[in-house]
XYZ file of C-alpha atoms in Angstrom:
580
model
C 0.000 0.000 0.000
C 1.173 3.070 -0.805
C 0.859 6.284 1.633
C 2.300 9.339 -0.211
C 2.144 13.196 0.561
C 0.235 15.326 -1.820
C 0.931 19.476 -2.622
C -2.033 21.249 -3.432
C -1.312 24.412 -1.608
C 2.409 26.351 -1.308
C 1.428 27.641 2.183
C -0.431 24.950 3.624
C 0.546 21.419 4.746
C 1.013 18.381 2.720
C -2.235 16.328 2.316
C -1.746 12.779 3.136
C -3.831 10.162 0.905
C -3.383 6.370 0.222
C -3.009 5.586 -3.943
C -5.900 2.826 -5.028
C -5.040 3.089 -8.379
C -3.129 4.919 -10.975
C -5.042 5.829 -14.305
C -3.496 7.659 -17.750
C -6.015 10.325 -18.958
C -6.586 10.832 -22.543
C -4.066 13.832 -22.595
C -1.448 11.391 -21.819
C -1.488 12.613 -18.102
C -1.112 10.390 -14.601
C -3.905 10.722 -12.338
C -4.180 8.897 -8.809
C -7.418 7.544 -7.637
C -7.062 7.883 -3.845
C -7.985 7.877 -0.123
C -8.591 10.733 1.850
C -7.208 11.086 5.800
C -7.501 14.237 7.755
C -5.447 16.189 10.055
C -6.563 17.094 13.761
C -6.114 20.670 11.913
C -8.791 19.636 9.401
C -11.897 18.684 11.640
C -14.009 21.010 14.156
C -12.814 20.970 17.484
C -15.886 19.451 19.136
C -14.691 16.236 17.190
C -11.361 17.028 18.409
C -12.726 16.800 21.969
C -14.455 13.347 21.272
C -11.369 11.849 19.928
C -9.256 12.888 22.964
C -12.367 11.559 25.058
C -12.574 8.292 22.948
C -8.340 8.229 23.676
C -8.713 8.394 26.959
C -11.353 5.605 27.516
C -9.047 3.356 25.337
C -5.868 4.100 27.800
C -8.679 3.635 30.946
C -9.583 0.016 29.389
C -6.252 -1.144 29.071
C -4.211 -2.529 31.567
C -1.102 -0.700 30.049
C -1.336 3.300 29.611
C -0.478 4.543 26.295
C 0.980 7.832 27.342
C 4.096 7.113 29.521
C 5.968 9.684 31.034
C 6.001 12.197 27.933
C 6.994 15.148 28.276
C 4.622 18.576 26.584
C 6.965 18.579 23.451
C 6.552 14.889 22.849
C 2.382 15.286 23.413
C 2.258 18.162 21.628
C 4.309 16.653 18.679
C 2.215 13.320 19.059
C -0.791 15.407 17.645
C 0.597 16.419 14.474
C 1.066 12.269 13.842
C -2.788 10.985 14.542
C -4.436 11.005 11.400
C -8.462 10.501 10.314
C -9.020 7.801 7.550
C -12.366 8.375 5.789
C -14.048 6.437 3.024
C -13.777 9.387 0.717
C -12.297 9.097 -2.597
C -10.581 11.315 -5.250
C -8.401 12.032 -8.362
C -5.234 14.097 -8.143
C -2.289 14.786 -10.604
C 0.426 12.387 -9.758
C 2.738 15.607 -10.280
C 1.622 16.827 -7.250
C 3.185 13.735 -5.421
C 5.974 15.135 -2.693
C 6.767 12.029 -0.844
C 6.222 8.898 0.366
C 5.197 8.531 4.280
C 3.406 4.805 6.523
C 0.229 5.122 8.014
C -0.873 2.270 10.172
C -3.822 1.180 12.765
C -3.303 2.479 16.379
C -1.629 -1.179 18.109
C -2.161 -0.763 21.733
C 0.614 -3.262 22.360
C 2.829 -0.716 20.540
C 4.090 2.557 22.243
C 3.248 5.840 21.245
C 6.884 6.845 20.805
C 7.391 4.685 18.334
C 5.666 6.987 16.083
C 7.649 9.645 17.204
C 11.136 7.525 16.692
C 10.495 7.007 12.941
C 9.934 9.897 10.161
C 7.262 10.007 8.006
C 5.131 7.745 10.451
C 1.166 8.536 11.255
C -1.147 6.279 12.948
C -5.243 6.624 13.214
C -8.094 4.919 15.402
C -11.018 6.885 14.107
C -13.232 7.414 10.354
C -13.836 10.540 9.716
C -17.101 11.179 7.616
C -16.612 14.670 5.562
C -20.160 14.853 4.704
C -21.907 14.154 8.479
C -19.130 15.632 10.355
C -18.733 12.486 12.660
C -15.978 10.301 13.803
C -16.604 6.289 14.555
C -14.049 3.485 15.583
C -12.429 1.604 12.516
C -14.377 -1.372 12.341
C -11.330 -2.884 10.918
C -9.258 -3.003 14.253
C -7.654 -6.540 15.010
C -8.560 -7.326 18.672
C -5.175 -7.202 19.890
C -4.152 -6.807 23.988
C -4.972 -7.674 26.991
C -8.976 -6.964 26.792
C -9.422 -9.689 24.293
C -7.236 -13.045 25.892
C -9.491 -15.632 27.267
C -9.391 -16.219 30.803
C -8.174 -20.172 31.614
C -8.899 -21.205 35.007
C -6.729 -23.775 36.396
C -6.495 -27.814 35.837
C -8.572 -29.531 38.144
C -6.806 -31.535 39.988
C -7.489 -35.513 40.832
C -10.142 -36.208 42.118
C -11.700 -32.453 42.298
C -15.446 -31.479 40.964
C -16.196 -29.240 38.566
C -18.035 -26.242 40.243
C -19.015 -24.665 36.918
C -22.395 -24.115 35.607
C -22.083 -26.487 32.823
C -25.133 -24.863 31.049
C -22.551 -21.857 30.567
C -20.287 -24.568 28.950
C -19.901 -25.591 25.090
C -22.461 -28.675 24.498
C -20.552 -31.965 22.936
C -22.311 -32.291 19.110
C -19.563 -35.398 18.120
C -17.583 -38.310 19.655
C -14.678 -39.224 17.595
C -14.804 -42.668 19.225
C -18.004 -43.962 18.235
C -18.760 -47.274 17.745
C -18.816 -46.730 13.928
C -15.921 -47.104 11.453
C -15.219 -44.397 9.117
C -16.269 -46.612 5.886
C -19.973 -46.568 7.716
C -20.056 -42.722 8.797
C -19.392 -42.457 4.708
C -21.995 -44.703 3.824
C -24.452 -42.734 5.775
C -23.697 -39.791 4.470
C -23.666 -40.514 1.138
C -27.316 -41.818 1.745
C -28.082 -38.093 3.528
C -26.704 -36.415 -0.132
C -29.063 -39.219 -1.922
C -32.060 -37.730 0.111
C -30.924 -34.179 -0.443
C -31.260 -34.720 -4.106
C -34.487 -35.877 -4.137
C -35.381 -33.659 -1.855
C -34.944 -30.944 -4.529
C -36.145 -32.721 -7.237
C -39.776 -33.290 -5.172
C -39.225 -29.040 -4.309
C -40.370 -27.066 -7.176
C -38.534 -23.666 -6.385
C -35.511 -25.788 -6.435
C -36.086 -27.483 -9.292
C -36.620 -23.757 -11.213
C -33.318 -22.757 -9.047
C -31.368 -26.084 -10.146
C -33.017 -27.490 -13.285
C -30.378 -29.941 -13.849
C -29.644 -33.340 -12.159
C -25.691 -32.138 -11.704
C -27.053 -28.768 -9.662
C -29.244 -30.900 -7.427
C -26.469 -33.274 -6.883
C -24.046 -29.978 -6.046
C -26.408 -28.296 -3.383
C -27.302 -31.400 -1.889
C -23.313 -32.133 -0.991
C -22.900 -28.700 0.445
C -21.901 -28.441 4.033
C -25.194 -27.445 5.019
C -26.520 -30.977 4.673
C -23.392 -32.776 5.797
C -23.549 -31.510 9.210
C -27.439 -32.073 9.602
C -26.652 -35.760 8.587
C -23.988 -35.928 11.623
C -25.822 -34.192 13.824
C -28.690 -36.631 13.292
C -26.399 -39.614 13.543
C -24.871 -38.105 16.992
C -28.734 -37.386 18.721
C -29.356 -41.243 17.610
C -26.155 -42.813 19.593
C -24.609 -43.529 16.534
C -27.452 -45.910 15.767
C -27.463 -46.023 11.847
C -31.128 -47.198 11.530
C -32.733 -44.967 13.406
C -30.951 -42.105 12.014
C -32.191 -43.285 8.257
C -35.270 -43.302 9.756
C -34.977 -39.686 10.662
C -33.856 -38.611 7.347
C -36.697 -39.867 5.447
C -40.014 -38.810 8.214
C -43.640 -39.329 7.411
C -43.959 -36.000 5.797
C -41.094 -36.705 3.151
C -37.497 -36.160 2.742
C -35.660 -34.044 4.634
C -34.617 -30.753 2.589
C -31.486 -28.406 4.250
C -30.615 -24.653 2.052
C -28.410 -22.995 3.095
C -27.671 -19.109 2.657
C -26.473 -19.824 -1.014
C -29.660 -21.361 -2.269
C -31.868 -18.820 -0.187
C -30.646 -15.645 -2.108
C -32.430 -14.918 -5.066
C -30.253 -14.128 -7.889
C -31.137 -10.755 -7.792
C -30.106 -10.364 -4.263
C -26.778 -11.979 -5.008
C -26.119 -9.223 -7.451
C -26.494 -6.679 -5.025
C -24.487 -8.332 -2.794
C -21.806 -8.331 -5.028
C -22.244 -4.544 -5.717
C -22.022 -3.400 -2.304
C -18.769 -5.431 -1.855
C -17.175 -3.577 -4.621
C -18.240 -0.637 -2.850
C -17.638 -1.234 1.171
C -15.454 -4.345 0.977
C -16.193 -6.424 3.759
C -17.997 -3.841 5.830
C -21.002 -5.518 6.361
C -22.897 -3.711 8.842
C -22.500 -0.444 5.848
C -23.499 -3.282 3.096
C -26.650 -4.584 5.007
C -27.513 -0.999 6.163
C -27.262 0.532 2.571
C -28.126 -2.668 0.301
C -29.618 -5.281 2.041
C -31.478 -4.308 5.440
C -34.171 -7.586 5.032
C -30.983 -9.633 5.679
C -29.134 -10.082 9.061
C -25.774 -9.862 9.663
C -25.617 -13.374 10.169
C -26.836 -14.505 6.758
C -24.645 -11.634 5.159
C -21.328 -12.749 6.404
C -22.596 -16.489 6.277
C -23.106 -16.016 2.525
C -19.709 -14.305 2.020
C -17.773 -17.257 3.087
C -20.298 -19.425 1.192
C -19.651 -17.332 -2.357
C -16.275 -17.541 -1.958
C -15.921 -21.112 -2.320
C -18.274 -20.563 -6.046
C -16.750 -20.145 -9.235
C -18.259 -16.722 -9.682
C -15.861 -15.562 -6.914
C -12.955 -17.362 -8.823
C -14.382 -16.079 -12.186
C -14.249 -12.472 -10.771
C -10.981 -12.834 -8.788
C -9.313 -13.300 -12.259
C -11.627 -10.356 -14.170
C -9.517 -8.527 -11.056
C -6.435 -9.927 -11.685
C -6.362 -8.946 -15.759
C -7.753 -5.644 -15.189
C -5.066 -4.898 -12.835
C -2.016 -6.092 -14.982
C -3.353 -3.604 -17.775
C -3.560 -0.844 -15.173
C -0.313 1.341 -14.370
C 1.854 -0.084 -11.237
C 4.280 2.864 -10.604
C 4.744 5.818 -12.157
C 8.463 8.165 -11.700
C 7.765 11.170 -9.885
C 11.123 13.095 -10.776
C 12.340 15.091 -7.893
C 10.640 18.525 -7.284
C 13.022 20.907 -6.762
C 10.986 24.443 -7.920
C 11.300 27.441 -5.580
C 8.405 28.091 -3.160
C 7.189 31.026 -3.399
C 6.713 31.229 0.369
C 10.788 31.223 -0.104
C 12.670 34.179 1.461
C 15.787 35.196 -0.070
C 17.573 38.735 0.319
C 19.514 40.096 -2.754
C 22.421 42.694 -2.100
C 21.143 43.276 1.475
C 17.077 43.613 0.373
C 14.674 40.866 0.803
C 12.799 39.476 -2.475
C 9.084 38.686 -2.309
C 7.258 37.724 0.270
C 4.058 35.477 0.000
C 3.902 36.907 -3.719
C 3.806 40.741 -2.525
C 5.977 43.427 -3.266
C 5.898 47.271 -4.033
C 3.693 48.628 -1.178
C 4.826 45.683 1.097
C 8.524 45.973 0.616
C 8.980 47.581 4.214
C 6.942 44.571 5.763
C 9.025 42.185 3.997
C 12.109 43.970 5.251
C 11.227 43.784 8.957
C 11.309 40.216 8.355
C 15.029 40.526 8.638
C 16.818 39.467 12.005
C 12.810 37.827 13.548
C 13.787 34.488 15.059
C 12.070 31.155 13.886
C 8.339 30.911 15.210
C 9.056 27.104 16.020
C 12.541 26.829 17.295
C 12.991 30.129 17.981
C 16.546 29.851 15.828
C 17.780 33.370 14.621
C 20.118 31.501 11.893
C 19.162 29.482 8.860
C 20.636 28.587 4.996
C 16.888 29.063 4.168
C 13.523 31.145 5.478
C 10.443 31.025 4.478
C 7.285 32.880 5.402
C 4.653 31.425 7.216
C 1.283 32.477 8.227
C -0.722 35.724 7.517
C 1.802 38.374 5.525
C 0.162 41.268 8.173
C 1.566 38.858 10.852
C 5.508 38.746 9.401
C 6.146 35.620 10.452
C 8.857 33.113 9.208
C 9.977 29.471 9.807
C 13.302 27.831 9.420
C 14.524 25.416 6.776
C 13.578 22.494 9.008
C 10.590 23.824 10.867
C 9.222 24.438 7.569
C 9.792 20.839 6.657
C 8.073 19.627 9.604
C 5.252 22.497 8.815
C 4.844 20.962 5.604
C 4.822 17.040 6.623
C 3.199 17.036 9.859
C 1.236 19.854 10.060
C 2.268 22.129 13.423
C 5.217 23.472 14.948
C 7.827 21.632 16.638
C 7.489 23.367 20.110
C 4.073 24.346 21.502
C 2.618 27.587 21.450
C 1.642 29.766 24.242
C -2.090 28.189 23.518
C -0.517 24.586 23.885
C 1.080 25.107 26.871
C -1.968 26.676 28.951
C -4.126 23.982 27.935
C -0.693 21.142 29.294
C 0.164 22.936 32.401
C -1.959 23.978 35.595
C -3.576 27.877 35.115
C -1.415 30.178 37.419
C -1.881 33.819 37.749
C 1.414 35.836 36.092
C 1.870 39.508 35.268
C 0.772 38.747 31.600
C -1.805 36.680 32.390
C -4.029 39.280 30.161
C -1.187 38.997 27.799
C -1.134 35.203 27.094
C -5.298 34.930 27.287
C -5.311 37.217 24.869
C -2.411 35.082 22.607
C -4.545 31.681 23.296
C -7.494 33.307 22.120
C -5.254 33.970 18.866
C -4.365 30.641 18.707
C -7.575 28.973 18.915
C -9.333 30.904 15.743
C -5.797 29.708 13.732
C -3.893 33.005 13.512
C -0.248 32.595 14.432
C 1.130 34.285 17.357
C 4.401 35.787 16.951
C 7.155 35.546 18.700
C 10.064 37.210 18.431
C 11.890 36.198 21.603
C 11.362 39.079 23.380
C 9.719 38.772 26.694
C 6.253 40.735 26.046
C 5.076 39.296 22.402
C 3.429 41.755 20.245
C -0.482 41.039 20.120
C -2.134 42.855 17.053
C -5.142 44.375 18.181
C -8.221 43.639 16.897
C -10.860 45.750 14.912
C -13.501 48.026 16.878
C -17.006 47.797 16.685
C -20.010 50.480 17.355
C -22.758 48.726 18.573
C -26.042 50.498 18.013
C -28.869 50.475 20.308
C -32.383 50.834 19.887
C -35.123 53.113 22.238
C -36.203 50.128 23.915
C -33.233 48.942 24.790
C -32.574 52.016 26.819
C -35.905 52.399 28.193
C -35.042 48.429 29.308
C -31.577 49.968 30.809
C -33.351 52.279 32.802
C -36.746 50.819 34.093
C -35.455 46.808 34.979
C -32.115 47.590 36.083
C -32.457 44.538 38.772
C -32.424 42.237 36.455
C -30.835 43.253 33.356
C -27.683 43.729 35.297
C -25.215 45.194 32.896
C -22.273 44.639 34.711
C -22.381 41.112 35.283
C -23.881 40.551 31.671
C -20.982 42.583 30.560
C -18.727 39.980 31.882
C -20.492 36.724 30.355
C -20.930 38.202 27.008
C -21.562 34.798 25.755
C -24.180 33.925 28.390
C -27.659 35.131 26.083
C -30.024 37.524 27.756
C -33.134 36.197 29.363
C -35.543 38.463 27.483
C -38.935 37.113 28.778
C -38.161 38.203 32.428
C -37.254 41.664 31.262
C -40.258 41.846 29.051
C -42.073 40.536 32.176
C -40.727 43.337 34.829
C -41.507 45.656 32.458
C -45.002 45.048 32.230
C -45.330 44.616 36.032
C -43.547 48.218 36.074
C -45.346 49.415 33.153
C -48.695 49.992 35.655
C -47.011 51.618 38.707
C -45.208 54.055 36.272
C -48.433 55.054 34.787
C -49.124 58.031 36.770
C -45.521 59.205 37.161
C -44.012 58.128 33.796
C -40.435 58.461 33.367
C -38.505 61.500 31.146
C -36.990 59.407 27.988
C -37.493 62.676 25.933
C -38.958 66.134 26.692
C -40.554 68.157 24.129
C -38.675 71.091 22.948
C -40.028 74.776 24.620
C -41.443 77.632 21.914
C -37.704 79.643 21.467
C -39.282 82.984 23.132
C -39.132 80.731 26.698
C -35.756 80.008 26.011
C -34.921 83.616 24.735
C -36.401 84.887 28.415
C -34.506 81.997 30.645
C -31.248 83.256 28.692
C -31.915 87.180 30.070
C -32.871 86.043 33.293
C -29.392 83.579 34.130
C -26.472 84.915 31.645
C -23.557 82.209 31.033
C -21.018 82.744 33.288
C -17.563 82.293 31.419
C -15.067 79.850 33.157
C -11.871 80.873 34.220
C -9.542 78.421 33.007
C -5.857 78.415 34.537
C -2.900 77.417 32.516
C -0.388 76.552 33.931
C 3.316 76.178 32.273
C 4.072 72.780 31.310
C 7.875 71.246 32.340
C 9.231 67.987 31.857
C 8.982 67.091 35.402
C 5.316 68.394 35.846
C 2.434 66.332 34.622
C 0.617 67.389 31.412
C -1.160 70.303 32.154
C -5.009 70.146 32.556
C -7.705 72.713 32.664
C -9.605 73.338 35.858
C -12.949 74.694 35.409
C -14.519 77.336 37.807
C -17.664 75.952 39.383
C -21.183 77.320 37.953
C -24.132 77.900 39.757
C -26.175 75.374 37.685
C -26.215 72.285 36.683
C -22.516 70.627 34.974
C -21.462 71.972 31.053
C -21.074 69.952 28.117
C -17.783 68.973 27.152
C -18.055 71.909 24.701
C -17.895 74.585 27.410
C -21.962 75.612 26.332
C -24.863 75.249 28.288
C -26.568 71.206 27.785
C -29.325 69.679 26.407
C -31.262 70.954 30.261
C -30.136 74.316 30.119
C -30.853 75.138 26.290
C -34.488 73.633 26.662
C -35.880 75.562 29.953
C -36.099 72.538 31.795
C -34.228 73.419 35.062
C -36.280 75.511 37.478
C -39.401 74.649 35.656
C-alpha cells in the first residue's frame, strides 16, 4: 500500500492520501485515484474533543497506559502524527506527489513513541465522515491486547469437581470414538446427499433454481446438509437405523438450504455490488443494500460465495484488469522554488508570499525575527509562514516539519496553557489574549522578546435601539449590565425583562419616566437666557515642564447644573427645563 504526501497548496501542509489506483487520462497525463485522511487541523474541534475523550477511555480500558511519562513537546508533537481515515475518494495529478510517508492502525501493544522515533510515520483509530461531520471506531481493528485473551482457570486436579455451571459450557455435538468405522459414517452420508437430491427434485422452487440433475447433486453435498446428517447420527447414539429413519419422516425427505440457495439471484447481485463498494464492511453493506438480511446470513453467505466459481471467475476479471492498469509511475524530484521562499539580494529581501511594491517595508522587517518554532535566529533558508500582516517566518527544518506534519515543533503559548496547571502571572491578560489567537488559527508571533506583540483587533459600534434604553433604565435589577458585561456569551433572558416591564409598566403610569422632553417655543428660552447669563469659566494654565504632569484645565464651578464637554450650556439648560 502506498501512503504518499500530496501538494495542493504552497502555504499549507502536505495532504496525506493512500493511492488505489493509478489511471493515464486521454491527454497522456497520470492521475491517482485515492484515499482521503484528515489532520486534527482539518476537523471542528468538538470532534477534536471526542477523539481525545474516545483516547482516553481506550488508555482507561487497558491494563497498560499509552501515554508514559512524555513530556509537553513529545504530546504536543504526538498530535501532528494521529491522522483521520475516511471512506472518501478522489483524483489528483500524480505531479503533485511530494513524498512517500506509513500510516498504520493504532496497536495498543505498541508505544506511542514509536511513532515519534520514525519519520514520516502517522497512525489513526477513528473514520472521519466529511459529509456528516462524525468520527466512529475503525471497524477494521484486530482485537489485539490484553482486553481480548481468554481467561483459563486452572487444571482440576485428581479427584476435584467441577463447580461450573455447565449450562454456561460448550455442548458436545460429536464423539470421535463412536462405535462406527469411518467406511460406515461415509456410507451414511452418502445416503443423507441421496435424500438431499431428491429432496430438490420433489421441491419445485428448487427445481426452477437447479433445473439440472448435476445442480441438485451440487447443493445437496454442500456443508449445510453434511452436518445435519452428523448431527442426526450423533442425537441417535450412533445408531445407523434410526438415524435413516430420521432422514426420510412421514412428511417426506428431509430438505437443508443454506444461505447460497436462499438468495435470489437478484439479491446476489447486489451483494456483489455493495462489496465492490464497502469491501467487507457488512454492517454499511446490510444498512445501505440489504437491510431484510441479518448480519448473520450476510457474512454467512460471504464465506459461502467464496468457495463458487463466480468468486474465482471475478478474482481473475480482477487480476487482468489490474495487470493492464499502471503499477508505478516516476515522480522526478521537485526541486521548484516556493514562493513562500525568502531570499535577500544585495542586502534587500525578495518577495514575500507573492507581494511586493507597497509591502517591501513589511518584507524587510522580516530581517533578524527568530524562527516561530525553534525560535533559531540563523538558517541557509527562510520562508514565510502564516498571515503576511503577521511577518512571520519558519526555518529550513521547521518548515519541513510544517509541511509534513502539520504544526510546529514546540508548543505555542495556547498549547502550553491547555498542558500545564492555570497560574496567575503579570501577563496573564497577555497570554489569554495570545490563546485566544491561537484557537481561531492566527499565528502568534514571537520574536523572543519577553512581552510578544499582540495585534489588536478591529472596533465595533454597537447600536442600540429606544427600547433597549428604556429596558436599561426601568429593569435595572435584572438586566444587570455589569455582570452581563462579563459573560458576554451567556444570552439575555428576554422574557423576564419583558415581564418586569409590564409589572412596572402599571405603577409608572401616573408618574411616567422623562426618555425625551418636548422642545419649549424659542421665546421661553430667549427669556430663561436674560434672566441667568452664562457665566464664562476661568480656566488656569499653567506652564508645562518635563517634570510636571501634562497640564489640565480646571474649570470654575457654575451655579447650575454641569457643562457639556463643549464649554456651552446642555441639552437641560438650552431647553428651559431646570427651574421649571
Amino acid at each position: 500500500v502506498n501512503y504518499v504526501y500530496f501538494e495542493n497548496s504552497s502555504s499549507n501542509p502536505y495532504l496525506i492520501r493512500r493511492i488505489e489506483e493509478l489511471n493515464k487520462t486521454a491527454n497522456g497525463n497520470v492521475e491517482a485515484k485515492v484515499v482521503c485522511f484528515y489532520r486534527r487541523r482539518d476537523i471542528s474541534n468538538s470532534l477534536i474533543m471526542l477523539a481525545d475523550k474516545h483516547a482516553k477511555e481506550v488508555e482507561e480500558e487497558s491494563e497498560t497506559t499509552i501515554e508514559v511519562d512524555l513530556t509537553d513537546k513529545q504530546k504536543h508533537q504526538l498530535k501532528h502524527r494521529e491522522l483521520f481515515l475516511s471512506r472518501q475518494y478522489e483524483s489528483l495529478p500524480a505531479t503533485h506527489i511530494r513524498g512517500k510517508c506509513s500510516v498504520a492502525l493504532l496497536n495498543e501493544t505498541e508505544s506511542v513513541l514509536s511513532y515519534l522515533e520514525k519519520e514520516d510515520t502517522f497512525f489513526y483509530s477513528l473514520v472521519y465522515d466529511p459529509s456528516l461531520k462524525t468520527l466512529l471506531a475503525d471497524k477494521g481493528e484486530i482485537r489485539v491486547g490484553p482486553r481480548y485473551q481468554a481467561d483459563v482457570p486452572d487444571m482440576l486436579a485428581e479427584g476435584e469437581l467441577d463447580d461450573r455451571e455447565q449450562a454456561k459450557l460448550e455442548v458436545k455435538v460429536w464423539d470421535p470414538d463412536s462405535p462406527l468405522t469411518d467406511r460406515q459414517i461415509d456410507q451414511f452420508l452418502v445416503v443423507a446427499r441421496a435424500v438431499g437430491t431428491f429432496a430438490r427434485a420433489l421441491d419445485c422452487s428448487s427445481s426452477v433454481r437447479q433445473p439440472s440433475l448435476h445442480m441438485s447433486a451440487a447443493a445437496a453435498s454442500r456443508d449445510i446438509t453434511l452436518f445435519h446428517a452428523m448431527d442426526t447420527l450423533h442425537k441417535h447414539n450412533y445408531d445407523l437405523s434410526s438415524a435413516i429413519s430420521v432422514l426420510v419422516p412421514v412428511g417426506g425427505p428431509v430438505l437443508c438450504r443454506d444461505e447460497m440457495e436462499e438468495w435470489s439471484a437478484s439479491e446476489a447481485s447486489l451483494f456483489e455490488e455493495a462489496l465492490e463498494k464497502y469491501g467487507k464492511d457488512f454492517n454499511d453493506i446490510r444498512q445501505d443494500f440489504l437491510p431484510w438480511k441479518s448480519l448473520t446470513s450476510i457474512i454467512e453467505y460471504y464465506y459461502m460465495w467464496k468457495t463458487t466459481d463466480r468468486y474465482v471467475q471475478q478474482k481473475r476479471l480482477k487480476a487482468a484488469e489490474a495487470e493492464s492498469k499502471l503499477k508505478q509511475v516516476y515522480i522526478p524530484t521537485y526541486n521548484k522554488p516556493n514562493p513562500n521562499q525568502i531570499s535577500s539580494n544585495n542586502g534587500k529581501p525578495a518577495a514575500v508570499n507573492g507581494a511586493m511594491g507597497a509591502s517591501y517595508q513589511a518584507q524587510a522587517s522580516l530581517i533578524g525575527r527568530a524562527c516561530e518554532s525553534c525560535y533559531t535566529p540563523q538558517s541557509h533558508q527562510w520562508y514565510s509562514w502564516g498571515p503576511p500582516n503577521m511577518q512571520c517566518r519558519l526555518c529550513a527544518s521547521c518548515w519541513i516539519y510544517w509541511k509534513k506534519y502539520g504544526g510546529l515543533k514546540m508548543p505555542t503559548q495556547a498549547d502550553e496553557d491547555k498542558l500545564s496547571s492555570s497560574q496567575p502571572t503579570e501577563e496573564s491578560h497577555v497570554r489569554t489574549h495570545m490563546s485566544r489567537q491561537a484557537t481561531q488559527g492566527t499565528p502568534v508571533r514571537n520574536t523572543g522578546s519577553p512581552k510578544s506583540a499582540v495585534k489588536t483587533r478591529q472596533a465595533f459600534f454597537l447600536h442600540t435601539t429606544c427600547w433597549t434604553k428604556l429596558a436599561r433604565q426601568v429593569c435595572k435589577n435584572t438586566l444587570r449590565l455589569r455582570q452581563a458585561a462579563r459573560r458576554p456569551f451567556v444570552p439575555i433572558n428576554c422574557a423576564a425583562i419583558k415581564a418586569e416591564y409590564a409589572d412596572r409598566h402599571c405603577e409608572l403610569a401616573g408618574n411616567p419616566l422623562k426618555i425625551k422632553s418636548t422642545r419649549k417655543p424659542l421665546s421661553c428660552i430667549i427669556g430663561y437666557l436674560e434672566i441667568h447669563p452664562a457665566v464664562k469659566p476661568n480656566v488656569i494654565r499653567s506652564t508645562p515642564s518635563l517634570q510636571s504632569p501634562s497640564a489640565k484645565r480646571l474649570l470654575a464651578p457654575s451655579n447650575h447644573s454641569s457643562l457639556s464637554i463643549l464649554g456651552k450650556r446642555n441639552y437641560s439648560h438650552h431647553n428651559g427645563l431646570d427651574g421649571m
